[in-house]
mmCIF file of C-alpha atoms in Angstrom:
data_model
loop_
_atom_site.group_PDB
_atom_site.id
_atom_site.type_symbol
_atom_site.label_atom_id
_atom_site.label_comp_id
_atom_site.label_asym_id
_atom_site.label_seq_id
_atom_site.Cartn_x
_atom_site.Cartn_y
_atom_site.Cartn_z
ATOM 1 C CA ASN V 1 0.450 0.075 -0.159
ATOM 2 C CA ALA V 2 1.776 3.084 -1.423
ATOM 3 C CA GLY V 3 -0.860 5.570 0.680
ATOM 4 C CA VAL V 4 -2.202 8.399 -0.971
ATOM 5 C CA ILE V 5 -0.434 9.544 -4.196
ATOM 6 C CA GLN V 6 0.522 13.321 -5.092
ATOM 7 C CA THR V 7 2.118 14.198 -7.839
ATOM 8 C CA PRO V 8 4.089 16.965 -8.208
ATOM 9 C CA ARG V 9 4.936 16.645 -5.244
ATOM 10 C CA HIS V 10 6.220 21.075 -5.715
ATOM 11 C CA LYS V 11 5.149 23.218 -8.900
ATOM 12 C CA VAL V 12 6.042 26.540 -9.421
ATOM 13 C CA THR V 13 4.235 28.644 -11.670
ATOM 14 C CA GLY V 14 3.407 32.563 -13.028
ATOM 15 C CA LYS V 15 1.073 34.389 -12.460
ATOM 16 C CA GLY V 16 -1.999 33.945 -14.459
ATOM 17 C CA GLN V 17 -0.944 29.863 -15.727
ATOM 18 C CA GLU V 18 -3.187 27.519 -14.730
ATOM 19 C CA ALA V 19 -2.136 24.210 -11.704
ATOM 20 C CA THR V 20 -3.509 21.134 -11.972
ATOM 21 C CA LEU V 21 -2.872 18.553 -9.176
ATOM 22 C CA TRP V 22 -2.935 15.060 -9.125
ATOM 23 C CA CYS V 23 -3.994 12.522 -6.892
ATOM 24 C CA GLU V 24 -4.231 9.083 -6.273
ATOM 25 C CA PRO V 25 -5.946 7.477 -3.000
ATOM 26 C CA ILE V 26 -5.395 4.797 -0.847
ATOM 27 C CA SER V 27 -7.504 1.385 -3.176
ATOM 28 C CA GLY V 28 -10.911 0.756 -2.224
ATOM 29 C CA HIS V 29 -10.694 3.646 -0.178
ATOM 30 C CA SER V 30 -14.278 5.908 -1.654
ATOM 31 C CA ALA V 31 -13.821 8.999 0.414
ATOM 32 C CA VAL V 32 -11.152 12.261 -1.184
ATOM 33 C CA PHE V 33 -11.002 15.331 0.588
ATOM 34 C CA TRP V 34 -8.980 18.192 -0.557
ATOM 35 C CA TYR V 35 -7.426 20.524 1.899
ATOM 36 C CA ARG V 36 -5.003 23.593 2.020
ATOM 37 C CA GLN V 37 -2.354 24.178 4.383
ATOM 38 C CA THR V 38 -0.815 27.721 4.691
ATOM 39 C CA ILE V 39 0.803 28.888 8.078
ATOM 40 C CA VAL V 40 -1.742 31.587 8.620
ATOM 41 C CA GLN V 41 -5.263 29.571 8.026
ATOM 42 C CA GLY V 42 -3.563 25.707 8.869
ATOM 43 C CA LEU V 43 -5.260 23.409 7.625
ATOM 44 C CA GLU V 44 -8.384 24.876 5.257
ATOM 45 C CA PHE V 45 -11.103 22.150 4.453
ATOM 46 C CA LEU V 46 -11.376 22.746 -0.329
ATOM 47 C CA THR V 47 -13.615 20.051 -1.492
ATOM 48 C CA TYR V 48 -14.930 16.420 -1.332
ATOM 49 C CA PHE V 49 -15.522 12.983 -3.189
ATOM 50 C CA ARG V 50 -17.377 10.287 -2.316
ATOM 51 C CA ASN V 51 -17.595 7.410 -4.324
ATOM 52 C CA GLN V 52 -17.388 10.132 -7.504
ATOM 53 C CA ALA V 53 -19.222 12.123 -6.307
ATOM 54 C CA PRO V 54 -19.086 16.020 -4.962
ATOM 55 C CA ILE V 55 -20.808 15.825 -2.291
ATOM 56 C CA ASP V 56 -19.329 19.354 -0.446
ATOM 57 C CA ASP V 57 -17.325 21.569 -2.032
ATOM 58 C CA SER V 58 -18.110 24.561 -0.239
ATOM 59 C CA GLY V 59 -14.719 25.470 1.102
ATOM 60 C CA MET V 60 -13.669 25.595 -2.481
ATOM 61 C CA PRO V 61 -13.085 29.932 -3.686
ATOM 62 C CA LYS V 62 -16.186 29.310 -6.791
ATOM 63 C CA GLU V 63 -14.222 31.437 -9.832
ATOM 64 C CA ARG V 64 -11.041 29.578 -10.146
ATOM 65 C CA PHE V 65 -11.180 26.629 -8.009
ATOM 66 C CA SER V 66 -12.443 23.400 -9.726
ATOM 67 C CA ALA V 67 -11.688 19.280 -8.760
ATOM 68 C CA GLN V 68 -12.713 16.172 -10.374
ATOM 69 C CA MET V 69 -13.142 12.850 -9.641
ATOM 70 C CA PRO V 70 -13.187 10.986 -12.473
ATOM 71 C CA ASN V 71 -12.511 7.667 -11.890
ATOM 72 C CA GLN V 72 -12.478 5.835 -8.922
ATOM 73 C CA SER V 73 -8.324 5.686 -8.697
ATOM 74 C CA HIS V 74 -7.918 9.316 -8.930
ATOM 75 C CA SER V 75 -8.572 13.239 -9.043
ATOM 76 C CA THR V 76 -7.047 16.477 -9.860
ATOM 77 C CA LEU V 77 -7.330 19.976 -8.523
ATOM 78 C CA LYS V 78 -7.499 22.491 -11.295
ATOM 79 C CA ILE V 79 -6.603 25.741 -10.223
ATOM 80 C CA GLN V 80 -6.750 29.016 -13.311
ATOM 81 C CA SER V 81 -5.617 31.758 -13.491
ATOM 82 C CA THR V 82 -3.295 31.335 -10.944
ATOM 83 C CA GLN V 83 -2.378 34.316 -7.756
ATOM 84 C CA PRO V 84 0.148 34.690 -5.719
ATOM 85 C CA GLN V 85 -1.910 34.670 -2.006
ATOM 86 C CA ASP V 86 -2.818 30.575 -4.065
ATOM 87 C CA SER V 87 0.463 29.279 -2.871
ATOM 88 C CA ALA V 88 0.237 26.521 -0.279
ATOM 89 C CA VAL V 89 0.298 22.997 0.154
ATOM 90 C CA TYR V 90 -2.366 21.144 -1.110
ATOM 91 C CA LEU V 91 -3.037 18.297 0.800
ATOM 92 C CA CYS V 92 -5.055 14.895 -0.760
ATOM 93 C CA ALA V 93 -6.336 12.891 1.488
ATOM 94 C CA SER V 94 -8.712 9.635 1.549
ATOM 95 C CA SER V 95 -10.685 7.764 3.480
ATOM 96 C CA THR V 96 -13.371 4.531 3.867
ATOM 97 C CA VAL V 97 -16.773 5.912 3.693
ATOM 98 C CA TRP V 98 -17.518 3.329 6.393
ATOM 99 C CA GLY V 99 -18.677 6.328 9.433
ATOM 100 C CA ASN V 100 -15.710 7.640 10.516
ATOM 101 C CA THR V 101 -13.027 7.142 10.089
ATOM 102 C CA GLU V 102 -9.120 7.722 9.921
ATOM 103 C CA VAL V 103 -8.308 9.943 6.682
ATOM 104 C CA PHE V 104 -5.045 9.432 5.227
ATOM 105 C CA PHE V 105 -3.477 12.652 3.699
ATOM 106 C CA GLY V 106 -0.611 12.235 0.667
ATOM 107 C CA LYS V 107 2.127 14.363 1.660
ATOM 108 C CA GLY V 108 1.442 17.396 -0.562
ATOM 109 C CA THR V 109 1.805 19.740 -3.627
ATOM 110 C CA ARG V 110 3.656 22.325 -2.670
ATOM 111 C CA LEU V 111 2.197 25.578 -4.689
ATOM 112 C CA THR V 112 4.070 28.718 -5.365
ATOM 113 C CA VAL V 113 3.153 30.902 -7.568
ATOM 114 C CA VAL V 114 5.891 34.089 -8.960
ATOM 115 C CA GLN A 1 -15.824 29.553 7.881
ATOM 116 C CA GLN A 2 -13.888 27.924 10.982
ATOM 117 C CA GLN A 3 -16.050 25.711 12.488
ATOM 118 C CA VAL A 4 -13.004 24.603 14.761
ATOM 119 C CA ARG A 5 -11.117 27.143 16.665
ATOM 120 C CA GLN A 6 -8.171 26.021 18.941
ATOM 121 C CA SER A 7 -5.017 27.536 20.710
ATOM 122 C CA PRO A 8 -3.219 28.257 21.938
ATOM 123 C CA GLN A 9 -0.933 28.495 18.241
ATOM 124 C CA SER A 10 2.113 28.033 19.504
ATOM 125 C CA LEU A 11 3.156 26.159 23.263
ATOM 126 C CA THR A 12 6.584 25.550 24.569
ATOM 127 C CA VAL A 13 7.049 23.581 27.436
ATOM 128 C CA TRP A 14 9.535 21.422 28.948
ATOM 129 C CA GLU A 15 10.771 17.432 29.169
ATOM 130 C CA GLY A 16 8.722 16.275 31.342
ATOM 131 C CA GLU A 17 5.275 18.445 31.745
ATOM 132 C CA THR A 18 1.815 18.379 31.162
ATOM 133 C CA ALA A 19 1.366 19.944 27.830
ATOM 134 C CA ILE A 20 -2.655 20.782 27.225
ATOM 135 C CA LEU A 21 -3.822 21.756 23.784
ATOM 136 C CA ASN A 22 -7.636 23.091 23.825
ATOM 137 C CA CYS A 23 -9.809 23.235 21.082
ATOM 138 C CA SER A 24 -14.309 24.750 21.183
ATOM 139 C CA TYR A 25 -16.724 23.739 18.298
ATOM 140 C CA GLU A 26 -20.407 25.466 17.428
ATOM 141 C CA ASP A 27 -21.715 22.850 15.098
ATOM 142 C CA SER A 28 -24.079 20.450 17.190
ATOM 143 C CA THR A 29 -24.279 17.895 14.505
ATOM 144 C CA PHE A 30 -20.689 16.777 14.815
ATOM 145 C CA ASP A 31 -19.802 13.429 16.285
ATOM 146 C CA TYR A 32 -16.684 12.080 15.835
ATOM 147 C CA PHE A 33 -12.884 13.876 17.405
ATOM 148 C CA PRO A 34 -9.812 13.371 16.125
ATOM 149 C CA TRP A 35 -6.866 14.952 16.274
ATOM 150 C CA TYR A 36 -3.399 14.776 14.398
ATOM 151 C CA HIS A 37 0.060 16.284 14.691
ATOM 152 C CA GLN A 38 2.650 16.612 11.957
ATOM 153 C CA PHE A 39 6.405 16.515 11.757
ATOM 154 C CA PRO A 40 8.122 19.123 10.121
ATOM 155 C CA GLY A 41 8.194 18.111 6.040
ATOM 156 C CA GLU A 42 5.305 15.067 6.479
ATOM 157 C CA SER A 43 1.747 15.289 7.082
ATOM 158 C CA PRO A 44 -0.794 15.235 8.755
ATOM 159 C CA ALA A 45 -0.898 11.829 10.452
ATOM 160 C CA LEU A 46 -4.050 10.326 13.473
ATOM 161 C CA LEU A 47 -2.920 10.000 17.180
ATOM 162 C CA ILE A 48 -6.144 9.735 18.444
ATOM 163 C CA ALA A 49 -9.739 10.105 18.652
ATOM 164 C CA ILE A 50 -13.084 9.943 20.475
ATOM 165 C CA ARG A 51 -16.685 10.014 19.857
ATOM 166 C CA PRO A 52 -19.801 11.851 22.145
ATOM 167 C CA VAL A 53 -20.332 8.540 24.504
ATOM 168 C CA SER A 54 -17.514 8.784 26.703
ATOM 169 C CA ASN A 55 -16.011 12.262 28.282
ATOM 170 C CA LYS A 56 -12.669 10.676 27.853
ATOM 171 C CA LYS A 57 -10.281 8.791 25.468
ATOM 172 C CA GLU A 58 -6.354 7.364 26.912
ATOM 173 C CA ASP A 59 -3.186 5.920 24.656
ATOM 174 C CA GLY A 60 -1.023 6.175 26.764
ATOM 175 C CA ARG A 61 1.003 9.841 27.576
ATOM 176 C CA PHE A 62 -1.677 11.098 25.141
ATOM 177 C CA THR A 63 -5.589 11.151 26.664
ATOM 178 C CA ILE A 64 -8.488 13.700 25.173
ATOM 179 C CA PHE A 65 -11.754 14.974 27.822
ATOM 180 C CA PHE A 66 -14.395 16.163 25.635
ATOM 181 C CA ASN A 67 -17.265 17.810 27.287
ATOM 182 C CA LYS A 68 -20.565 18.025 24.812
ATOM 183 C CA ARG A 69 -21.890 20.240 26.995
ATOM 184 C CA GLU A 70 -19.661 23.347 26.795
ATOM 185 C CA LYS A 71 -18.421 21.901 22.827
ATOM 186 C CA LYS A 72 -14.696 21.818 24.101
ATOM 187 C CA PHE A 73 -12.282 18.877 24.142
ATOM 188 C CA SER A 74 -8.515 19.059 24.922
ATOM 189 C CA LEU A 75 -5.352 17.114 24.319
ATOM 190 C CA HIS A 76 -3.428 16.302 27.026
ATOM 191 C CA ILE A 77 0.326 15.192 26.938
ATOM 192 C CA ALA A 78 1.998 13.924 29.411
ATOM 193 C CA ASP A 79 5.037 13.471 30.772
ATOM 194 C CA SER A 80 6.125 15.235 27.211
ATOM 195 C CA GLN A 81 9.436 13.988 25.886
ATOM 196 C CA PRO A 82 11.455 16.324 22.440
ATOM 197 C CA GLY A 83 9.662 13.576 20.176
ATOM 198 C CA ASP A 84 6.628 15.085 20.907
ATOM 199 C CA SER A 85 7.871 18.642 19.210
ATOM 200 C CA ALA A 86 5.307 18.824 16.293
ATOM 201 C CA THR A 87 1.766 21.126 14.835
ATOM 202 C CA TYR A 88 -1.492 19.620 16.510
ATOM 203 C CA PHE A 89 -4.274 19.961 14.348
ATOM 204 C CA CYS A 90 -7.964 18.693 16.189
ATOM 205 C CA ALA A 91 -10.322 18.642 14.298
ATOM 206 C CA ALA A 92 -14.523 17.185 14.103
ATOM 207 C CA SER A 93 -16.569 15.792 11.418
ATOM 208 C CA PRO A 94 -20.335 14.932 11.758
ATOM 209 C CA ASN A 95 -21.208 11.176 10.217
ATOM 210 C CA THR A 96 -20.642 12.555 6.716
ATOM 211 C CA ASN A 97 -17.176 12.273 6.659
ATOM 212 C CA LYS A 98 -15.887 15.440 6.007
ATOM 213 C CA VAL A 99 -13.208 16.497 8.475
ATOM 214 C CA VAL A 100 -13.165 20.405 9.465
ATOM 215 C CA PHE A 101 -9.685 21.282 10.749
ATOM 216 C CA GLY A 102 -8.349 23.874 13.192
ATOM 217 C CA THR A 103 -5.973 26.173 12.453
ATOM 218 C CA GLY A 104 -2.948 23.907 14.740
ATOM 219 C CA THR A 105 -1.048 24.192 18.269
ATOM 220 C CA ARG A 106 3.008 24.210 17.737
ATOM 221 C CA LEU A 107 4.486 22.070 20.248
ATOM 222 C CA GLN A 108 8.148 22.814 21.825
ATOM 223 C CA VAL A 109 9.242 20.523 23.775
ATOM 224 C CA LEU A 110 12.776 21.822 24.958
ATOM 225 C CA PRO A 111 15.134 19.212 27.184
#
């Protein structure tokens, strides 16, 4: 079990460019989460999928952020027209859907917008 | 939209002391309260968790105290060790799996 896999580990984009972050959840986990981590805000919830269906995207900045889960083995987080304030570590996590259980995090993608 | 408040932001204790980290929440639908710890360069990982049917959960030197009436819970780390130095996140979740995290407490244990 390789755990939750996130690629790339580091990404540098120019202001205004698009960034796509990838996540492969743990096999058999049907709940997938995206969080953004910064020193100031801590761990911010962005969005959540269950069985590939979007359940809650209340944390997503609506205009430039989008997330998809086209199949059970991967999810993407896309940020259009990146801004310096988007710089953060983006963490993907997965868990089973049977009640409240441990959430397993990937190692994250550190996005730097210059 | 922070629904879980955590304090203090940072905490320094001496080796052997008890570190106390505090959290509070507002949403009455929350029914699962985990604590995660994160070491530098690593991702958060589950440390210990409690459900409201209990007001205390122990795992070695780590204890969660839970007060449902006041909507508060705390993590006590007894006999703190330098290896416990990390950032600790409290969290809360309703039974829909969504987990909301606090802003974290950076703990430093001095030898």
